[in-house]
Short mmCIF file of C-alpha atoms and ligand atoms in Angstrom, two decimals:
data_model
loop_
_atom_site.label_atom_id
_atom_site.label_comp_id
_atom_site.label_asym_id
_atom_site.label_seq_id
_atom_site.Cartn_x
_atom_site.Cartn_y
_atom_site.Cartn_z
CA MET A 1 8.87 -7.36 44.19
CA LYS A 2 7.59 -8.96 41.00
CA MET A 3 9.01 -7.60 37.78
CA PHE A 4 5.55 -7.22 36.31
CA SER A 5 2.25 -7.29 38.16
CA PHE A 6 -1.32 -6.11 38.11
CA SER A 7 -3.09 -4.19 40.80
CA ASN A 8 -6.79 -3.76 41.50
CA GLU A 9 -6.02 -0.97 43.97
CA PRO A 10 -4.71 2.55 43.33
CA LEU A 11 -0.90 2.48 43.07
CA ASP A 12 1.20 3.77 45.96
CA THR A 13 4.11 5.05 43.90
CA ALA A 14 6.19 6.14 46.91
CA THR A 15 6.18 2.56 48.22
CA LEU A 16 6.94 1.16 44.78
CA GLN A 17 9.90 3.50 44.45
CA ARG A 18 11.25 2.50 47.89
CA GLU A 19 11.16 -1.14 46.88
CA LEU A 20 13.55 -0.43 44.00
CA ARG A 21 16.11 1.37 46.19
CA ASP A 22 19.57 -0.08 45.74
CA ASP A 23 22.84 1.18 47.23
CA ARG A 24 24.73 0.33 44.02
CA CYS A 25 22.52 2.72 42.07
CA GLY A 26 23.06 6.41 41.47
CA GLY A 27 19.99 6.95 39.29
CA PHE A 28 16.31 6.17 39.38
CA ALA A 29 13.88 6.81 36.53
CA ALA A 30 10.13 6.32 36.67
CA PHE A 31 7.30 6.64 34.21
CA GLU A 32 3.67 7.09 35.17
CA GLY A 33 0.81 6.74 32.71
CA TRP A 34 -2.24 8.71 33.85
CA VAL A 35 -5.89 8.48 32.92
CA ARG A 36 -6.71 11.61 30.97
CA ASN A 37 -10.08 13.17 30.30
CA HIS A 38 -10.17 12.79 26.51
CA ASN A 39 -9.18 10.43 23.74
CA GLU A 40 -9.51 10.84 19.97
CA GLY A 41 -11.92 13.72 20.33
CA HIS A 42 -14.12 12.07 22.98
CA ALA A 43 -14.50 13.44 26.48
CA VAL A 44 -13.69 10.52 28.79
CA THR A 45 -15.16 10.22 32.29
CA ARG A 46 -13.47 7.02 33.50
CA LEU A 47 -11.65 3.95 32.27
CA GLU A 48 -11.68 0.22 32.77
CA TYR A 49 -8.71 -2.02 32.18
CA GLU A 50 -8.96 -5.73 31.60
CA ALA A 51 -6.15 -8.16 31.10
CA PHE A 52 -5.62 -11.80 30.46
CA ALA A 53 -3.55 -11.88 33.63
CA GLU A 54 -1.58 -15.09 33.27
CA LEU A 55 -0.39 -14.42 29.74
CA ALA A 56 0.09 -10.70 30.37
CA GLU A 57 2.21 -11.26 33.49
CA LYS A 58 4.49 -13.66 31.66
CA GLU A 59 4.94 -11.31 28.73
CA GLY A 60 5.40 -8.30 31.04
CA ALA A 61 8.06 -10.11 33.08
CA ARG A 62 9.88 -11.05 29.86
CA ILE A 63 9.96 -7.37 28.86
CA VAL A 64 11.32 -6.15 32.22
CA GLN A 65 13.89 -8.95 32.27
CA ALA A 66 14.96 -8.06 28.72
CA ALA A 67 15.33 -4.39 29.74
CA THR A 68 17.57 -5.19 32.73
CA GLU A 69 19.83 -7.30 30.52
CA LYS A 70 19.82 -5.00 27.51
CA PHE A 71 20.63 -1.83 29.43
CA GLY A 72 22.55 -3.35 32.33
CA VAL A 73 20.31 -1.81 35.01
CA GLN A 74 20.16 -3.14 38.58
CA ARG A 75 16.45 -3.29 39.26
CA ALA A 76 13.27 -2.67 37.32
CA ALA A 77 9.55 -3.21 37.77
CA CYS A 78 6.28 -2.40 36.11
CA VAL A 79 2.81 -2.37 37.70
CA HIS A 80 -0.37 -2.00 35.66
CA ARG A 81 -3.80 -1.17 37.02
CA ILE A 82 -6.85 -3.23 36.18
CA GLY A 83 -10.47 -2.53 37.05
CA SER A 84 -12.15 0.85 37.12
CA LEU A 85 -10.02 4.01 37.14
CA ALA A 86 -10.93 7.68 37.61
CA ILE A 87 -9.43 10.61 35.69
CA GLY A 88 -5.97 11.44 37.03
CA GLU A 89 -5.22 8.00 38.47
CA VAL A 90 -1.99 6.23 37.68
CA ALA A 91 -2.77 3.48 35.17
CA VAL A 92 0.73 2.13 34.70
CA TRP A 93 3.98 2.66 36.59
CA VAL A 94 7.54 1.76 35.52
CA GLY A 95 10.56 2.19 37.78
CA VAL A 96 14.23 1.53 37.01
CA SER A 97 17.28 1.79 39.28
CA ALA A 98 20.70 1.90 37.64
CA ALA A 99 24.26 2.92 38.31
CA HIS A 100 23.86 5.91 35.98
CA ARG A 101 20.95 7.97 34.72
CA ASP A 102 21.29 7.18 31.02
CA GLU A 103 20.58 3.47 31.23
CA ALA A 104 17.80 4.14 33.73
CA PHE A 105 16.03 6.48 31.30
CA ARG A 106 16.50 4.16 28.35
CA ALA A 107 15.38 1.02 30.14
CA CYS A 108 12.32 2.86 31.45
CA ARG A 109 11.40 4.03 27.94
CA PHE A 110 11.96 0.55 26.52
CA ILE A 111 9.72 -1.08 29.12
CA ILE A 112 6.74 1.22 28.66
CA ASP A 113 6.96 1.07 24.84
CA GLU A 114 7.13 -2.73 24.82
CA VAL A 115 4.36 -3.11 27.40
CA LYS A 116 2.11 -0.90 25.24
CA HIS A 117 2.77 -3.06 22.21
CA ARG A 118 3.03 -6.56 23.54
CA VAL A 119 1.05 -7.04 26.72
CA PRO A 120 -2.58 -8.03 26.13
CA ILE A 121 -4.45 -5.36 28.07
CA TRP A 122 -7.75 -3.83 27.00
CA LYS A 123 -9.02 -0.42 27.83
CA LYS A 124 -12.69 0.50 27.96
CA GLU A 125 -13.41 4.18 27.83
CA HIS A 126 -16.57 5.71 29.29
CA TYR A 127 -17.60 8.94 27.61
CA VAL A 128 -19.45 12.01 28.81
CA ASN A 129 -22.47 11.14 26.63
CA GLY A 130 -22.92 7.83 28.44
CA ASP A 131 -21.39 5.70 25.68
CA SER A 132 -18.42 3.47 26.19
CA GLY A 133 -16.06 1.60 23.91
CA TRP A 134 -13.18 -0.80 23.99
CA VAL A 135 -10.16 1.01 22.65
CA ASN A 136 -7.86 -0.90 20.27
CA CYS A 137 -10.47 -3.59 20.05
CA GLU A 138 -13.37 -1.53 18.86
CA ARG A 139 -11.76 -0.67 15.53
CA CYS A 140 -11.61 -4.30 14.59
CA ALA A 141 -14.85 -5.33 16.21
CA ALA A 142 -17.02 -2.92 14.27
CA PRO A 143 -18.40 -4.90 11.34
CA SER A 144 -18.59 -3.14 8.00
CA GLU A 145 -21.75 -2.71 6.01
CA HIS A 146 -21.19 -5.81 3.94
CA GLU A 147 -19.10 -8.03 6.15
CA HIS A 148 -20.49 -9.44 9.36
CA GLU A 149 -19.04 -12.89 9.58
CA HIS A 150 -15.66 -12.19 11.16
CA HIS A 151 -16.91 -10.29 14.14
CA HIS A 152 -13.83 -10.04 16.27
CA HIS A 153 -14.15 -9.46 19.99
CA GLY A 154 -10.57 -9.11 21.06
CA ASN A 155 -9.47 -12.50 22.15
CA ALA A 156 -7.04 -12.04 25.00
CA ASP A 157 -4.77 -14.82 23.69
CA ILE A 158 -3.88 -12.67 20.72
CA PRO A 159 -1.02 -10.21 21.15
CA ALA A 160 -1.28 -6.63 19.90
CA PRO A 161 0.25 -5.62 16.55
CA ASP A 162 3.88 -4.57 16.79
CA TYR A 163 5.29 -2.12 14.24
CA SER A 164 8.69 -1.82 15.90
CA ARG A 165 10.57 -3.22 12.90
CA GLN A 166 9.34 -0.43 10.64
CA ILE A 167 9.29 2.28 13.30
CA ALA A 168 13.00 1.55 13.66
CA LEU A 169 13.52 3.07 10.20
CA ARG A 170 14.49 6.72 10.42
CA GLU A 171 12.08 7.49 7.54
CA VAL A 172 9.15 6.00 9.45
CA GLY A 173 9.59 6.53 13.19
CA VAL A 174 6.70 7.13 15.54
CA ALA A 175 5.47 10.07 13.45
CA GLY A 176 5.39 8.00 10.26
CA GLN A 177 3.51 5.23 12.03
CA ALA A 178 0.93 7.76 13.15
CA ARG A 179 0.59 8.93 9.54
CA LEU A 180 -0.03 5.36 8.38
CA ARG A 181 -2.59 4.86 11.10
CA ALA A 182 -4.40 8.04 10.06
CA ALA A 183 -4.33 7.02 6.37
CA SER A 184 -6.95 5.27 4.28
CA VAL A 185 -6.48 3.30 1.07
CA LEU A 186 -9.07 1.82 -1.28
CA VAL A 187 -7.93 -1.41 -2.95
CA VAL A 188 -9.88 -2.26 -6.09
CA GLY A 189 -9.47 -5.97 -6.70
CA ALA A 190 -8.56 -8.58 -4.09
CA GLY A 191 -6.81 -10.95 -6.51
CA GLY A 192 -3.22 -11.50 -7.66
CA LEU A 193 -2.19 -7.88 -7.08
CA GLY A 194 -4.65 -7.11 -4.29
CA VAL A 195 -3.52 -9.99 -2.06
CA PRO A 196 0.08 -8.78 -1.55
CA VAL A 197 -1.14 -5.18 -1.44
CA LEU A 198 -3.64 -5.90 1.34
CA GLN A 199 -1.21 -8.08 3.26
CA TYR A 200 1.49 -5.42 3.38
CA LEU A 201 -0.79 -2.45 3.98
CA ALA A 202 -2.59 -4.27 6.80
CA GLY A 203 0.72 -5.43 8.24
CA ALA A 204 2.05 -1.87 8.14
CA GLY A 205 -0.93 -0.62 10.16
CA VAL A 206 -2.63 1.56 7.55
CA GLY A 207 -5.64 2.75 9.56
CA ARG A 208 -8.44 2.04 7.11
CA LEU A 209 -8.57 -0.27 4.11
CA GLY A 210 -11.41 -0.44 1.61
CA ILE A 211 -11.77 -3.58 -0.49
CA VAL A 212 -13.90 -3.75 -3.63
CA ASP A 213 -14.17 -7.04 -5.49
CA GLY A 214 -17.22 -8.60 -7.10
CA ASP A 215 -15.68 -12.02 -7.77
CA ARG A 216 -15.85 -15.32 -5.94
CA LEU A 217 -12.72 -17.36 -5.32
CA GLU A 218 -11.96 -20.10 -7.87
CA PRO A 219 -9.40 -22.90 -7.62
CA SER A 220 -7.51 -21.44 -10.60
CA ASN A 221 -6.88 -18.24 -8.61
CA LEU A 222 -4.88 -19.90 -5.86
CA HIS A 223 -1.50 -20.25 -7.58
CA ARG A 224 -1.15 -16.47 -7.36
CA GLN A 225 -3.63 -15.58 -4.60
CA THR A 226 -1.91 -17.63 -1.93
CA TRP A 227 -3.58 -15.87 1.00
CA TYR A 228 -6.71 -17.92 0.40
CA ALA A 229 -7.42 -21.63 0.81
CA LEU A 230 -8.99 -24.28 -1.39
CA ALA A 231 -11.77 -24.58 1.16
CA ASP A 232 -12.61 -20.89 0.53
CA CYS A 233 -13.51 -21.49 -3.13
CA GLY A 234 -16.96 -20.24 -4.05
CA ARG A 235 -16.91 -17.50 -1.43
CA GLU A 236 -16.79 -13.79 -2.15
CA LYS A 237 -13.22 -12.53 -2.30
CA ALA A 238 -14.13 -9.22 -0.67
CA ALA A 239 -15.33 -11.02 2.46
CA LEU A 240 -12.42 -13.47 2.43
CA ALA A 241 -9.88 -10.66 2.12
CA ALA A 242 -11.55 -8.65 4.89
CA GLY A 243 -11.36 -11.68 7.20
CA ARG A 244 -7.68 -12.15 6.39
CA VAL A 245 -6.92 -8.47 7.03
CA ARG A 246 -8.65 -8.65 10.42
CA ALA A 247 -6.79 -11.79 11.38
CA LEU A 248 -3.50 -10.19 10.38
CA ASN A 249 -4.12 -6.85 12.07
CA PRO A 250 -7.26 -6.20 14.13
CA GLU A 251 -6.31 -2.52 14.44
CA VAL A 252 -7.09 -1.94 10.78
CA ARG A 253 -10.60 -0.83 9.97
CA VAL A 254 -11.85 -2.77 6.96
CA ASP A 255 -14.70 -1.85 4.69
CA ALA A 256 -15.30 -4.67 2.22
CA GLN A 257 -17.73 -4.34 -0.69
CA ALA A 258 -18.59 -7.46 -2.66
CA LEU A 259 -19.49 -5.66 -5.85
CA ARG A 260 -18.02 -4.70 -9.19
CA ILE A 261 -16.92 -1.10 -9.50
CA ASP A 262 -18.71 0.68 -12.35
CA ALA A 263 -19.47 4.13 -13.66
CA GLY A 264 -22.49 4.35 -11.37
CA ASN A 265 -20.72 3.68 -8.06
CA ALA A 266 -17.04 4.54 -8.69
CA GLU A 267 -17.07 8.11 -7.42
CA ARG A 268 -18.97 7.14 -4.29
CA LEU A 269 -16.61 4.22 -3.61
CA VAL A 270 -13.39 6.27 -3.82
CA GLN A 271 -14.80 9.01 -1.59
CA GLY A 272 -13.10 9.45 1.75
CA TYR A 273 -9.89 7.57 0.82
CA ASP A 274 -6.47 9.19 0.60
CA LEU A 275 -5.26 6.91 -2.17
CA VAL A 276 -6.75 4.35 -4.55
CA LEU A 277 -4.85 1.28 -5.71
CA ASP A 278 -5.95 -0.31 -8.94
CA CYS A 279 -5.40 -4.05 -8.52
CA SER A 280 -7.88 -5.02 -11.22
CA ASP A 281 -7.09 -7.20 -14.20
CA ASN A 282 -9.27 -5.54 -16.83
CA PHE A 283 -9.19 -2.44 -18.98
CA SER A 284 -12.66 -1.18 -18.22
CA THR A 285 -11.89 -0.89 -14.48
CA LYS A 286 -8.52 0.73 -15.10
CA PHE A 287 -9.86 3.35 -17.47
CA LEU A 288 -12.84 3.95 -15.25
CA LEU A 289 -10.53 4.63 -12.27
CA ASN A 290 -8.34 6.77 -14.51
CA ASP A 291 -11.29 8.96 -15.44
CA VAL A 292 -12.45 9.15 -11.81
CA ALA A 293 -8.93 10.30 -10.86
CA LEU A 294 -9.09 13.12 -13.41
CA ARG A 295 -12.60 14.15 -12.36
CA THR A 296 -12.04 14.06 -8.61
CA GLY A 297 -8.29 14.71 -8.26
CA LYS A 298 -8.00 11.50 -6.24
CA PRO A 299 -4.61 9.84 -6.84
CA VAL A 300 -4.71 6.32 -8.27
CA LEU A 301 -1.71 4.00 -8.37
CA PHE A 302 -2.08 1.51 -11.20
CA ALA A 303 -0.40 -1.85 -11.56
CA SER A 304 -0.82 -4.04 -14.60
CA VAL A 305 0.57 -7.46 -15.32
CA TYR A 306 0.93 -9.17 -18.65
CA GLN A 307 2.46 -12.65 -18.66
CA TYR A 308 6.02 -12.03 -17.41
CA GLU A 309 6.00 -8.29 -17.26
CA GLY A 310 4.09 -5.45 -15.79
CA GLN A 311 4.06 -1.78 -15.09
CA LEU A 312 3.29 0.74 -12.40
CA GLN A 313 1.91 4.19 -13.03
CA LEU A 314 0.71 6.84 -10.63
CA VAL A 315 -2.05 9.05 -11.96
CA SER A 316 -2.17 12.08 -9.68
CA GLY A 317 -5.48 13.36 -11.05
CA GLN A 318 -3.94 16.82 -11.45
CA ALA A 319 -4.68 18.57 -14.75
CA GLY A 320 -1.10 18.91 -15.97
CA SER A 321 -0.10 15.33 -15.20
CA PRO A 322 -0.39 12.48 -17.68
CA CYS A 323 -3.04 9.82 -17.27
CA LEU A 324 -3.51 6.25 -18.43
CA ARG A 325 -5.29 7.33 -21.60
CA CYS A 326 -2.45 9.73 -22.46
CA VAL A 327 -0.20 6.67 -22.72
CA TRP A 328 -2.65 3.96 -23.84
CA PRO A 329 -5.27 5.88 -25.82
CA GLU A 330 -6.68 2.92 -27.71
CA ALA A 331 -7.35 0.73 -24.67
CA THR A 332 -5.56 -1.93 -26.68
CA ARG A 333 -5.55 -5.62 -26.05
CA ASP A 334 -1.79 -5.57 -26.48
CA GLY A 335 0.71 -3.38 -24.73
CA LEU A 336 1.78 -4.25 -21.28
CA VAL A 337 -1.63 -4.90 -19.88
CA GLY A 338 -3.57 -8.11 -20.22
CA ASN A 339 -5.74 -10.56 -18.45
CA CYS A 340 -4.31 -13.50 -16.52
CA ALA A 341 -7.20 -15.74 -17.52
CA GLU A 342 -6.49 -15.32 -21.22
CA ALA A 343 -2.73 -14.80 -21.31
CA GLY A 344 -1.59 -17.02 -18.44
CA VAL A 345 0.73 -15.92 -15.67
CA LEU A 346 3.18 -17.34 -13.14
CA GLY A 347 1.99 -16.67 -9.60
CA PRO A 348 4.96 -14.62 -8.36
CA VAL A 349 4.61 -12.10 -11.21
CA PRO A 350 1.50 -10.36 -9.81
CA GLY A 351 3.10 -11.00 -6.40
CA VAL A 352 6.09 -8.85 -7.36
CA PHE A 353 3.96 -6.07 -8.78
CA GLY A 354 1.49 -6.12 -5.89
CA SER A 355 4.45 -5.88 -3.50
CA LEU A 356 5.87 -2.95 -5.47
CA GLN A 357 2.45 -1.32 -5.44
CA ALA A 358 2.20 -1.72 -1.66
CA LEU A 359 5.69 -0.30 -1.28
CA GLU A 360 4.90 2.72 -3.45
CA ALA A 361 1.66 3.24 -1.53
CA LEU A 362 3.48 3.25 1.83
CA LYS A 363 6.13 5.61 0.45
CA TYR A 364 3.38 7.88 -0.86
CA LEU A 365 1.61 7.92 2.52
CA LEU A 366 4.89 8.54 4.35
CA GLY A 367 5.91 11.33 1.97
CA LEU A 368 9.02 9.50 0.74
CA PRO A 369 10.36 9.93 -2.80
CA GLY A 370 8.98 7.37 -5.22
CA LEU A 371 7.38 6.95 -8.58
CA ALA A 372 6.55 10.40 -9.90
CA ALA A 373 3.23 11.33 -11.46
CA ASN A 374 4.86 11.72 -14.86
CA GLU A 375 6.59 8.39 -15.15
CA MET A 376 5.94 4.67 -15.54
CA LEU A 377 7.93 1.81 -14.16
CA ILE A 378 8.15 -1.19 -16.48
CA PHE A 379 9.65 -4.40 -15.20
CA ASP A 380 10.33 -7.45 -17.34
CA LEU A 381 10.65 -10.44 -15.03
CA VAL A 382 12.17 -12.70 -17.71
CA THR A 383 15.17 -10.50 -18.44
CA LEU A 384 14.89 -8.76 -15.04
CA SER A 385 15.26 -5.41 -16.74
CA THR A 386 13.49 -2.39 -15.30
CA GLN A 387 12.73 0.85 -17.10
CA ARG A 388 11.42 4.15 -15.86
CA LEU A 389 9.70 5.91 -18.72
CA ARG A 390 8.45 9.40 -18.89
CA ALA A 391 4.71 9.39 -19.35
CA ARG A 392 3.59 12.26 -21.55
CA ARG A 393 0.56 14.42 -21.14
CA ALA A 394 -0.97 13.86 -24.59
CA PRO A 395 -2.50 17.05 -26.06
CA ASP A 396 -5.36 15.07 -27.63
CA CYS A 397 -6.12 12.81 -24.65
CA VAL A 398 -9.89 12.29 -24.52
CA ALA A 399 -9.97 11.82 -20.76
CA HIS A 400 -8.15 15.09 -20.20
CA GLN A 401 -10.32 16.89 -22.75
CA ARG A 402 -13.45 15.79 -20.90
CA THR A 403 -12.20 17.45 -17.73
CA GLY A 404 -11.55 20.68 -19.65
CA ALA A 405 -8.00 20.75 -18.32
CA PRO A 406 -5.55 23.02 -20.10
CA VAL A 407 -3.12 21.30 -22.45
CA VAL A 408 0.47 21.27 -21.37
CA ALA A 409 2.88 21.06 -24.30
CA ALA A 410 4.78 17.79 -24.58
CA GLY A 411 8.53 18.30 -24.87
CA ASP A 412 11.26 16.44 -26.72
CA GLU A 413 10.33 17.48 -30.27
CA ASP A 414 13.06 15.47 -31.95
CA LEU A 415 11.64 12.20 -30.62
CA GLU A 416 8.90 12.37 -33.24
CA SER A 417 9.10 12.73 -37.01
CA GLN A 418 6.36 13.60 -39.44
CA PHE A 419 6.11 12.01 -42.88
CA GLY A 420 3.61 12.12 -45.70
CA SER A 421 3.80 8.37 -46.19
CA LEU A 422 5.66 5.32 -44.92
CA ALA A 423 7.51 5.14 -48.26
CA GLU A 424 8.78 8.65 -47.66
CA ALA A 425 10.09 7.57 -44.24
CA ALA A 426 11.83 4.54 -45.75
CA ALA A 427 13.38 6.75 -48.45
CA ALA A 428 14.71 9.03 -45.71
CA GLY A 429 16.74 6.06 -44.43
CA PHE A 430 14.49 4.83 -41.64
CA THR A 431 13.93 1.18 -40.87
CA LEU A 432 10.29 0.85 -39.84
CA VAL A 433 9.33 -0.96 -36.63
CA ASP A 434 5.66 -1.79 -36.14
CA VAL A 435 4.89 -1.88 -32.41
CA ARG A 436 1.21 -2.82 -32.84
CA ASP A 437 -0.05 -6.28 -31.95
CA SER A 438 -0.64 -9.08 -34.48
CA GLN A 439 -4.38 -8.50 -34.61
CA GLU A 440 -3.95 -4.85 -35.56
CA ARG A 441 -1.42 -5.78 -38.27
CA LEU A 442 -3.93 -8.17 -39.81
CA THR A 443 -6.70 -5.57 -39.77
CA GLU A 444 -4.54 -2.80 -41.16
CA PRO A 445 -1.29 -4.05 -42.76
CA MET A 446 1.66 -1.73 -43.24
CA ALA A 447 2.21 -0.59 -46.85
CA VAL A 448 6.00 -0.85 -46.50
CA ALA A 449 8.27 -3.63 -45.18
CA SER A 450 8.72 -3.40 -41.43
CA ILE A 451 10.03 -5.24 -38.40
CA HIS A 452 7.25 -6.41 -36.10
CA LEU A 453 8.05 -5.80 -32.43
CA PRO A 454 4.85 -5.45 -30.38
CA MET A 455 4.98 -3.34 -27.21
CA SER A 456 4.66 -6.42 -25.05
CA LYS A 457 7.87 -7.84 -26.58
CA LEU A 458 9.80 -4.61 -26.81
CA LEU A 459 11.76 -4.97 -23.61
CA ALA A 460 12.66 -8.61 -24.12
CA GLN A 461 13.59 -8.27 -27.78
CA ALA A 462 15.21 -4.86 -27.96
CA ALA A 463 18.56 -6.66 -28.08
CA SER A 464 17.68 -7.90 -31.58
CA LEU A 465 17.78 -4.29 -32.82
CA ASP A 466 20.98 -2.53 -33.93
CA PRO A 467 21.76 0.69 -32.02
CA GLY A 468 23.42 2.14 -35.14
CA THR A 469 20.29 1.86 -37.30
CA ARG A 470 17.77 4.70 -37.74
CA TYR A 471 14.49 3.25 -36.58
CA LEU A 472 11.08 4.77 -37.02
CA LEU A 473 8.56 3.25 -34.62
CA VAL A 474 5.00 3.09 -35.83
CA CYS A 475 1.68 2.39 -34.12
CA ALA A 476 -1.93 3.37 -34.74
CA THR A 477 -1.81 6.88 -33.28
CA GLY A 478 1.82 7.57 -32.39
CA ARG A 479 1.22 7.25 -28.66
CA ARG A 480 2.60 3.78 -28.03
CA SER A 481 5.41 4.30 -30.54
CA GLY A 482 6.32 7.50 -28.66
CA ALA A 483 6.63 5.63 -25.39
CA ALA A 484 8.55 2.87 -27.16
CA ALA A 485 10.97 5.36 -28.76
CA ASP A 486 11.53 6.95 -25.37
CA LEU A 487 12.28 3.52 -23.92
CA LEU A 488 14.67 2.52 -26.71
CA ARG A 489 16.55 5.82 -26.47
CA SER A 490 17.12 5.17 -22.78
CA GLN A 491 18.66 1.85 -23.84
CA GLY A 492 21.14 3.50 -26.21
CA PHE A 493 19.16 3.63 -29.47
CA HIS A 494 19.92 7.31 -29.96
CA ASP A 495 18.63 7.59 -33.52
CA CYS A 496 15.28 6.02 -32.90
CA ARG A 497 12.11 8.06 -33.53
CA SER A 498 8.36 7.72 -33.45
CA LEU A 499 6.00 8.44 -36.35
CA ARG A 500 3.98 11.44 -35.21
CA GLY A 501 0.25 10.74 -35.33
CA GLY A 502 0.84 7.09 -36.27
CA LEU A 503 -0.93 5.43 -39.19
CA LYS A 504 -4.03 7.49 -38.44
CA GLY A 505 -2.01 10.66 -38.98
CA LEU A 506 -0.85 9.43 -42.42
CA LYS A 507 -4.44 8.88 -43.48
CA SER A 508 -5.47 12.38 -42.46
CA ILE A 509 -2.58 13.80 -44.54
CA ALA A 510 -3.49 11.70 -47.60
ZN1 ZN B 1 -4.75 11.94 -20.30
#
């Protein structure tokens, strides 16, 4: 008896079982897969199986051979039906004879799981309404609205996706894999961040991925967007990324939109997704997605990269949780966000943050602990220092005010100090630290001597500060300096404070 074979005829399981009889064996385990009358909400009338027989038989035999060695069983075989099957027929049969029951059960389970994953067999379902569809292949074959060029028809040379290496994790398992398959994620931006994000989410088997990107690939993108090729330059990234996702994992449904997200289409685009990932490189998109999150309650996971550092922040969209504008009210050009085209970047930097973003997204979908909705992760890839900051729900946040959400009081009163003037603060023994960027300092100079340490340099240059000194951090509104003071305190600068209301607050007092 062949270890793995196909049959055009109904299976005679009694005969198959007899062929595996062995006097050395005390146990026999069998599995039968039957044709059932429904699948994914459709009433099924009959099935057709097709296989690329030569390749499938080789792969099937390898699996059965591996099972006999791995579990030390005496004899094992698997037979799969091809052709047309009626409801109730046996579609696949696995039998294992072993000295004891335990290895027989385990080898049997191993064989059917591996056959499901690895053997190229296609199933066509015929439905009550007269329709029919290729299962496992149909998902990938259905072209999206805007992407027709990679119409995939299920080439039998291509093996099926195999998630066994992540299913093996206790935190994932078969149930977690099903959750990922049922999940949908919209990825805004298919560039430096979006490439690793899409690669890992597609690889993990997230059921549906949306891609929004209005740009075309340029040669200068490739040092960080290494999924693409020089020959692809000039083509729309949305279409390129969709093709790459399909090649990586045909089970993933892709909806690619070659357009720029804007106020007119944002709410429509995020509709129907469980989670949105901001992989854009510009402020307008980030703040737009932030405001959509607050309006719709749709969670958005932001990643931003500036030269050698970047940050992650999850905006839950819930009224009491902080948002991007709570932390970065001025939509500054400085801070930890910037544009790769202007500031320059080493390719792996967005690669690291895109990977982290993908990881956080998977953890979010799997319900694992991760980045909370009230914190930011800041990672400096020069010094390799990471910080988790508390993000504060700012009482005067314009985005929150627009939603009419109730204000939740920000805690930690002693982190901020109020003064009538900068001179007063200096007289009280504070050394002033200006965390604004150079442009802001030129436009509005400080009236009193100060150290200049812009937000973007804070992590790298904090070592130049003295933990014993009383620092008062100053910015335009007190928001950035508040986050900076929080950060410095976590690094041991216990006497460091932020000027409440910033320079703007001083003016309103004067
Ligand atoms: Zn806010």
